[in-house]
PDB file of C-alpha atoms in Angstrom:
ATOM      1  CA  MET A 690      21.162  -0.876 -15.900  1.00 56.00           C
ATOM      2  CA  LYS A 691      24.415  -2.801 -15.819  1.00 58.00           C
ATOM      3  CA  LEU A 692      23.801  -3.708 -12.320  1.00 57.00           C
ATOM      4  CA  SER A 693      20.250  -5.240 -13.323  1.00 71.00           C
ATOM      5  CA  ILE A 694      21.896  -7.383 -15.992  1.00 73.00           C
ATOM      6  CA  THR A 695      24.639  -8.754 -13.580  1.00 71.00           C
ATOM      7  CA  ARG A 696      21.908  -9.493 -11.295  1.00 69.00           C
ATOM      8  CA  LEU A 697      19.901 -11.205 -13.852  1.00 69.00           C
ATOM      9  CA  VAL A 698      22.990 -13.282 -15.190  1.00 69.00           C
ATOM     10  CA  LEU A 699      23.786 -14.148 -11.493  1.00 64.00           C
ATOM     11  CA  LEU A 700      20.426 -15.312 -10.964  1.00 62.00           C
ATOM     12  CA  LEU A 701      20.144 -17.588 -13.978  1.00 66.00           C
ATOM     13  CA  ALA A 702      23.505 -19.010 -13.249  1.00 63.00           C
ATOM     14  CA  MET A 703      22.403 -19.884  -9.603  1.00 58.00           C
ATOM     15  CA  LEU A 704      19.260 -21.310 -10.945  1.00 58.00           C
ATOM     16  CA  THR A 705      20.891 -23.523 -13.397  1.00 60.00           C
ATOM     17  CA  THR A 706      23.429 -24.857 -11.188  1.00 53.00           C
ATOM     18  CA  ALA A 707      21.115 -25.676  -8.228  1.00 49.00           C
ATOM     19  CA  SER A 708      21.019 -29.271  -9.018  1.00 47.00           C
ATOM     20  CA  PHE A 709      24.578 -29.666  -8.272  1.00 46.00           C
ATOM     21  CA  ALA A 710      24.034 -28.113  -4.377  1.00 46.00           C
ATOM     22  CA  VAL A 711      23.433 -30.355  -1.342  1.00 47.00           C
ATOM     23  CA  ALA A 712      19.953 -29.528  -0.185  1.00 45.00           C
ATOM     24  CA  HIS A 713      20.426 -28.728   3.347  1.00 56.00           C
ATOM     25  CA  GLY A 714      23.042 -31.185   4.291  1.00 63.00           C
ATOM     26  CA  VAL A 715      20.711 -33.921   5.483  1.00 70.00           C
ATOM     27  CA  ASP A 716      22.512 -36.696   6.726  1.00 77.00           C
ATOM     28  CA  ASP A 717      22.079 -40.253   5.730  1.00 81.00           C
ATOM     29  CA  ASN A 718      19.886 -41.369   8.634  1.00 84.00           C
ATOM     30  CA  THR A 719      17.651 -38.579   8.223  1.00 81.00           C
ATOM     31  CA  ARG A 720      17.313 -38.618   4.608  1.00 80.00           C
ATOM     32  CA  THR A 721      16.161 -42.427   4.857  1.00 84.00           C
ATOM     33  CA  PHE A 722      13.635 -41.547   7.621  1.00 83.00           C
ATOM     34  CA  LEU A 723      12.237 -38.569   5.463  1.00 78.00           C
ATOM     35  CA  GLN A 724      12.058 -40.989   2.528  1.00 80.00           C
ATOM     36  CA  GLN A 725      10.311 -43.748   4.325  1.00 84.00           C
ATOM     37  CA  ASN A 726       7.981 -41.590   6.231  1.00 81.00           C
ATOM     38  CA  THR A 727       4.353 -42.273   5.468  1.00 78.00           C
ATOM     39  CA  GLY A 728       2.216 -40.728   8.298  1.00 76.00           C
ATOM     40  CA  VAL A 729       2.111 -37.722  10.605  1.00 77.00           C
ATOM     41  CA  GLN A 730       5.040 -37.874  13.286  1.00 80.00           C
ATOM     42  CA  PHE A 731       5.172 -34.881  15.182  1.00 80.00           C
ATOM     43  CA  VAL A 732       8.215 -35.617  17.489  1.00 86.00           C
ATOM     44  CA  PRO A 733      10.684 -36.845  14.867  1.00 84.00           C
ATOM     45  CA  PHE A 734       9.814 -33.729  12.637  1.00 82.00           C
ATOM     46  CA  LEU A 735      10.110 -31.319  15.259  1.00 83.00           C
ATOM     47  CA  TYR A 736      13.571 -32.764  16.095  1.00 86.00           C
ATOM     48  CA  ILE A 737      14.589 -32.466  12.755  1.00 83.00           C
ATOM     49  CA  GLY A 738      13.244 -28.721  12.479  1.00 80.00           C
ATOM     50  CA  ALA A 739      15.294 -28.072  15.454  1.00 82.00           C
ATOM     51  CA  LYS A 740      18.590 -29.529  14.366  1.00 83.00           C
ATOM     52  CA  HIS A 741      18.037 -27.595  11.209  1.00 78.00           C
ATOM     53  CA  MET A 742      17.651 -24.402  12.998  1.00 77.00           C
ATOM     54  CA  ILE A 743      20.742 -24.912  14.525  1.00 80.00           C
ATOM     55  CA  THR A 744      22.881 -26.434  11.714  1.00 79.00           C
ATOM     56  CA  GLY A 745      21.066 -25.317   8.711  1.00 74.00           C
ATOM     57  CA  TYR A 746      23.368 -22.889   6.539  1.00 72.00           C
ATOM     58  CA  ASP A 747      20.128 -20.711   5.691  1.00 70.00           C
ATOM     59  CA  HIS A 748      19.358 -20.168   9.419  1.00 75.00           C
ATOM     60  CA  LEU A 749      23.126 -19.520  10.155  1.00 77.00           C
ATOM     61  CA  LEU A 750      23.736 -17.151   7.445  1.00 74.00           C
ATOM     62  CA  PHE A 751      20.271 -15.364   8.424  1.00 75.00           C
ATOM     63  CA  LEU A 752      21.730 -14.918  11.867  1.00 78.00           C
ATOM     64  CA  LEU A 753      24.907 -13.614  10.550  1.00 79.00           C
ATOM     65  CA  GLY A 754      23.065 -11.022   8.459  1.00 76.00           C
ATOM     66  CA  VAL A 755      21.016  -9.919  11.336  1.00 78.00           C
ATOM     67  CA  ILE A 756      24.046  -9.732  13.725  1.00 79.00           C
ATOM     68  CA  PHE A 757      25.932  -7.585  11.082  1.00 79.00           C
ATOM     69  CA  PHE A 758      23.424  -5.512   9.280  1.00 79.00           C
ATOM     70  CA  LEU A 759      20.596  -4.790  11.657  1.00 81.00           C
ATOM     71  CA  PHE A 760      21.313  -2.685  14.795  1.00 81.00           C
ATOM     72  CA  ARG A 761      18.047  -1.522  16.106  1.00 86.00           C
ATOM     73  CA  SER A 762      15.846  -3.954  18.114  1.00 86.00           C
ATOM     74  CA  ARG A 763      12.685  -3.146  16.257  1.00 89.00           C
ATOM     75  CA  GLU A 764      14.518  -4.004  13.069  1.00 85.00           C
ATOM     76  CA  VAL A 765      15.667  -7.249  14.279  1.00 84.00           C
ATOM     77  CA  LEU A 766      12.284  -8.304  15.756  1.00 87.00           C
ATOM     78  CA  LEU A 767      10.645  -7.290  12.371  1.00 88.00           C
ATOM     79  CA  TYR A 768      13.042  -9.244  10.308  1.00 82.00           C
ATOM     80  CA  VAL A 769      13.012 -12.335  12.385  1.00 83.00           C
ATOM     81  CA  SER A 770       9.134 -12.233  12.637  1.00 88.00           C
ATOM     82  CA  LEU A 771       8.948 -12.000   8.789  1.00 85.00           C
ATOM     83  CA  PHE A 772      11.563 -14.655   8.255  1.00 80.00           C
ATOM     84  CA  THR A 773       9.766 -17.149  10.659  1.00 82.00           C
ATOM     85  CA  LEU A 774       6.192 -16.461   9.147  1.00 87.00           C
ATOM     86  CA  GLY A 775       7.473 -16.786   5.450  1.00 82.00           C
ATOM     87  CA  HIS A 776       9.308 -20.054   6.473  1.00 78.00           C
ATOM     88  CA  SER A 777       6.146 -21.370   8.273  1.00 81.00           C
ATOM     89  CA  ILE A 778       3.757 -20.354   5.494  1.00 85.00           C
ATOM     90  CA  THR A 779       5.699 -22.070   2.820  1.00 80.00           C
ATOM     91  CA  LEU A 780       6.343 -25.273   5.042  1.00 77.00           C
ATOM     92  CA  MET A 781       2.558 -25.488   5.954  1.00 81.00           C
ATOM     93  CA  SER A 782       1.647 -24.681   2.230  1.00 83.00           C
ATOM     94  CA  GLY A 783       3.805 -27.611   0.988  1.00 80.00           C
ATOM     95  CA  VAL A 784       2.354 -30.005   3.557  1.00 77.00           C
ATOM     96  CA  LEU A 785      -1.197 -29.173   3.514  1.00 84.00           C
ATOM     97  CA  ALA A 786      -1.588 -28.482  -0.352  1.00 85.00           C
ATOM     98  CA  ASN A 787       0.809 -31.464  -1.156  1.00 82.00           C
ATOM     99  CA  ILE A 788       2.989 -29.027  -3.126  1.00 80.00           C
ATOM    100  CA  GLN A 789       6.415 -30.679  -3.919  1.00 79.00           C
ATOM    101  CA  VAL A 790       9.136 -28.609  -5.344  1.00 78.00           C
ATOM    102  CA  ASN A 791      12.623 -29.507  -6.108  1.00 78.00           C
ATOM    103  CA  ALA A 792      14.767 -28.973  -3.007  1.00 72.00           C
ATOM    104  CA  TYR A 793      17.800 -27.807  -5.028  1.00 75.00           C
ATOM    105  CA  LEU A 794      15.681 -25.094  -6.609  1.00 80.00           C
ATOM    106  CA  ILE A 795      14.571 -24.002  -2.979  1.00 74.00           C
ATOM    107  CA  ASP A 796      18.109 -23.894  -1.890  1.00 70.00           C
ATOM    108  CA  ALA A 797      19.054 -21.764  -4.655  1.00 75.00           C
ATOM    109  CA  ILE A 798      16.218 -19.338  -3.576  1.00 77.00           C
ATOM    110  CA  ILE A 799      17.236 -19.233  -0.115  1.00 71.00           C
ATOM    111  CA  GLY A 800      20.892 -18.618  -1.156  1.00 70.00           C
ATOM    112  CA  LEU A 801      19.676 -15.720  -3.463  1.00 75.00           C
ATOM    113  CA  SER A 802      17.581 -14.267  -0.455  1.00 72.00           C
ATOM    114  CA  VAL A 803      20.747 -14.463   1.903  1.00 66.00           C
ATOM    115  CA  VAL A 804      22.837 -12.923  -0.826  1.00 69.00           C
ATOM    116  CA  TYR A 805      20.127 -10.211  -1.314  1.00 72.00           C
ATOM    117  CA  LYS A 806      20.190  -9.318   2.341  1.00 63.00           C
ATOM    118  CA  GLY A 807      23.887  -9.248   2.397  1.00 59.00           C
TER     119      GLY A 807
END
């Protein structure tokens, strides 16, 4: 019971301080492009996504978790596939359904999922 209360307090603390976080560390040029974008631009978004996969802290922490906590090839394949599927579904849902969510809240949830994995 004590562990559950601790987790709840930690979750609430993270959610209330999420607005102070830096959302994915987007540089100024990328931020300007994203804010001014009005149409479909496949190649620039492909580049931004690839850059995020290499430098995004959620991906780096995910990779660290996979390296240190999963040992069987089947577990690695399953976990990487589920991460990719979840990321793809949320991104496509956001774009296709025009759902806009506070990026700081999303970063807090990503951080919680990484902590949970750890």
